[in-house]
Coordinates of C-alpha atoms in Angstrom, one line a residue:
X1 CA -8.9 7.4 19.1
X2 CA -7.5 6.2 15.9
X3 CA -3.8 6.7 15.6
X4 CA -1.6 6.1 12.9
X5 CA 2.3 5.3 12.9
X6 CA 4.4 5.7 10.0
X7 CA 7.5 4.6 10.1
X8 CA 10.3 4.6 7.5
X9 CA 14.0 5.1 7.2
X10 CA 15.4 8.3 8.4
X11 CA 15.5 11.0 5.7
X12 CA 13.4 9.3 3.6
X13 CA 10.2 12.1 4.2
X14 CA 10.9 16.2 4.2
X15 CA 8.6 18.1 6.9
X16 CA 6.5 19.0 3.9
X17 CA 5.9 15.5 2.5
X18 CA 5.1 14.3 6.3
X19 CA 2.3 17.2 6.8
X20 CA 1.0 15.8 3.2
X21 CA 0.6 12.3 4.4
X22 CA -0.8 13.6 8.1
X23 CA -3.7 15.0 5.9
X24 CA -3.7 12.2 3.7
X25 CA -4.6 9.8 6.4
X26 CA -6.5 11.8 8.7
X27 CA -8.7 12.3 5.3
X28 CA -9.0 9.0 4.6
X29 CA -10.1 7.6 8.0
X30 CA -12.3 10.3 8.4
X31 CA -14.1 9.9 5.2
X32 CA -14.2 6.4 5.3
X33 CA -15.4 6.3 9.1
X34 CA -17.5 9.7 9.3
X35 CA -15.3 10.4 12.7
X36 CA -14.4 13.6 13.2
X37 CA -10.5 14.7 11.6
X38 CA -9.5 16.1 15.4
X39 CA -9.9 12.6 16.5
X40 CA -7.0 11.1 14.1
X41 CA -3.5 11.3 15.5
X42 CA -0.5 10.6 13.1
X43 CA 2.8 10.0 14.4
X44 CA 6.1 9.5 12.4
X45 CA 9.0 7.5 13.4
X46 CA 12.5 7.1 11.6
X47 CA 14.1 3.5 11.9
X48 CA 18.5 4.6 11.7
X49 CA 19.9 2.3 8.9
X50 CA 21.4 -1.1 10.5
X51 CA 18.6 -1.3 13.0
X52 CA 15.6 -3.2 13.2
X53 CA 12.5 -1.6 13.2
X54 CA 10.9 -4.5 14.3
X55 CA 8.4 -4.3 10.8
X56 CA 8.1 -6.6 8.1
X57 CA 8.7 -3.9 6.1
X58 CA 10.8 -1.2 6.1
X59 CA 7.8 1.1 5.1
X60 CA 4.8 0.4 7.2
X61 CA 1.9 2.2 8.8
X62 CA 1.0 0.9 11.6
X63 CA -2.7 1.9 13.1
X64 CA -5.0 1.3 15.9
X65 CA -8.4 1.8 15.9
X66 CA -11.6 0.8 18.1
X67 CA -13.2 -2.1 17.3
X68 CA -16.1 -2.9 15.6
X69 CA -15.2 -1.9 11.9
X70 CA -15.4 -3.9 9.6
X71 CA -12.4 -5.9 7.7
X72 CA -13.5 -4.0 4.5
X73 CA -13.6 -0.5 6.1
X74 CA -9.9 -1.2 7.7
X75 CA -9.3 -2.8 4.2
X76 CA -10.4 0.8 2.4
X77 CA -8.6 3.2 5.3
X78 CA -4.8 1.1 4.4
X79 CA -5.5 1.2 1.1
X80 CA -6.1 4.6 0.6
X81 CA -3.0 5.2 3.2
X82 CA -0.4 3.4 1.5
X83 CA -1.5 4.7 -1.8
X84 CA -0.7 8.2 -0.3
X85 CA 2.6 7.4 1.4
X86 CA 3.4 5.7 -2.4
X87 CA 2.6 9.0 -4.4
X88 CA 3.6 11.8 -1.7
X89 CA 7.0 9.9 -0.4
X90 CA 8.1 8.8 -3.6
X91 CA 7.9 5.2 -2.5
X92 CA 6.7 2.2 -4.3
X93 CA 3.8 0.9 -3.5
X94 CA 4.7 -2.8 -3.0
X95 CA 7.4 -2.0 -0.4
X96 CA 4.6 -0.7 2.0
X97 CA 3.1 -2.5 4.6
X98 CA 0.1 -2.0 7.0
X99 CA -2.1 -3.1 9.7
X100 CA -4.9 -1.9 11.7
X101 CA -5.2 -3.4 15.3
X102 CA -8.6 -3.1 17.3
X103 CA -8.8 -2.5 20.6
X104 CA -12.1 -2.2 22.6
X105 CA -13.8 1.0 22.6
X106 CA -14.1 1.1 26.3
X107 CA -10.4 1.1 26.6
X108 CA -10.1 4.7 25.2
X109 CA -11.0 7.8 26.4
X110 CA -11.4 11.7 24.7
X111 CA -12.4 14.7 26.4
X112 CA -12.2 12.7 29.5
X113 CA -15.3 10.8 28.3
X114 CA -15.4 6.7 27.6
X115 CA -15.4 6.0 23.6
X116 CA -18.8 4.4 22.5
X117 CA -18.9 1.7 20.2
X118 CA -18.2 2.1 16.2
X119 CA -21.8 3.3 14.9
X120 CA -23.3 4.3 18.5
X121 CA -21.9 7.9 18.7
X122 CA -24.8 10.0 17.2
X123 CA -24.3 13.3 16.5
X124 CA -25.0 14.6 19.9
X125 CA -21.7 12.7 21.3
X126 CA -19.5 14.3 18.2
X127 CA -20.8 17.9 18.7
X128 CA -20.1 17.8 22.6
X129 CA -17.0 16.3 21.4
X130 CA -16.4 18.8 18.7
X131 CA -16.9 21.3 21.9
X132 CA -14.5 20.1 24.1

């Protein structure tokens, strides 16, 4: 399942601007992917001023995906991810990092069921999804 952290300073984002950006980038990996929006989770985490977050930036989204995209398709979903953390957070662009790491598909599960492969779900696997 694709999930999404976004992690920035405490009190940079209001409740309102973090549901803005949990659409944002459920939009944009599900458009760019064709998955299904109930499979995107998107987390938020606040890094207290002083400590580490551990991030090269102190804006950064970090993602995990199943792999088997492609490096443009990861390329087009962190694109149009910082670009809405810039606009809806108020933040400049070049202070926002990203990455998107794979992990097999075998090693997630939804609905109880094993992931298939990037391209091998069909649209009898995302309706009995869809169901569940």
């Amino acid at each position: 399942m694709p999930t999404y952290r976004c992690n920035t300073p405490v009190g940079v984002l209001s409740q309102e601007q973090r549901n803005e950006i949990a659409k944002a980038f459920t939009d944009a990996h599900a458009s760019i992917t064709g998955a299904p929006k109930s499979f995107v989770s998107v987390l938020f985490f606040e890094t207290p001023m002083g400590v580490d977050s551990g991030y090269p930036t102190k804006y950064f989204i970090d993602g995990s995906n199943r792999a088997g995209r492609s490096t443009e398709t990861k390329q087009a979903i962190m694109d149009r991810q910082i670009l809405a953390l810039s606009k809806i957070g108020g933040i400049p662009r070049d202070s926002i990092g990203a990455k998107i790491v794979d992990s097999p598909a075998s090693w997630s599960m939804s609905g109880g069921r094993i992931l298939p492969e990037p391209g091998e779900e069909g649209r009898e696997w995302y309706a009995k999804q869809a169901a569940s």
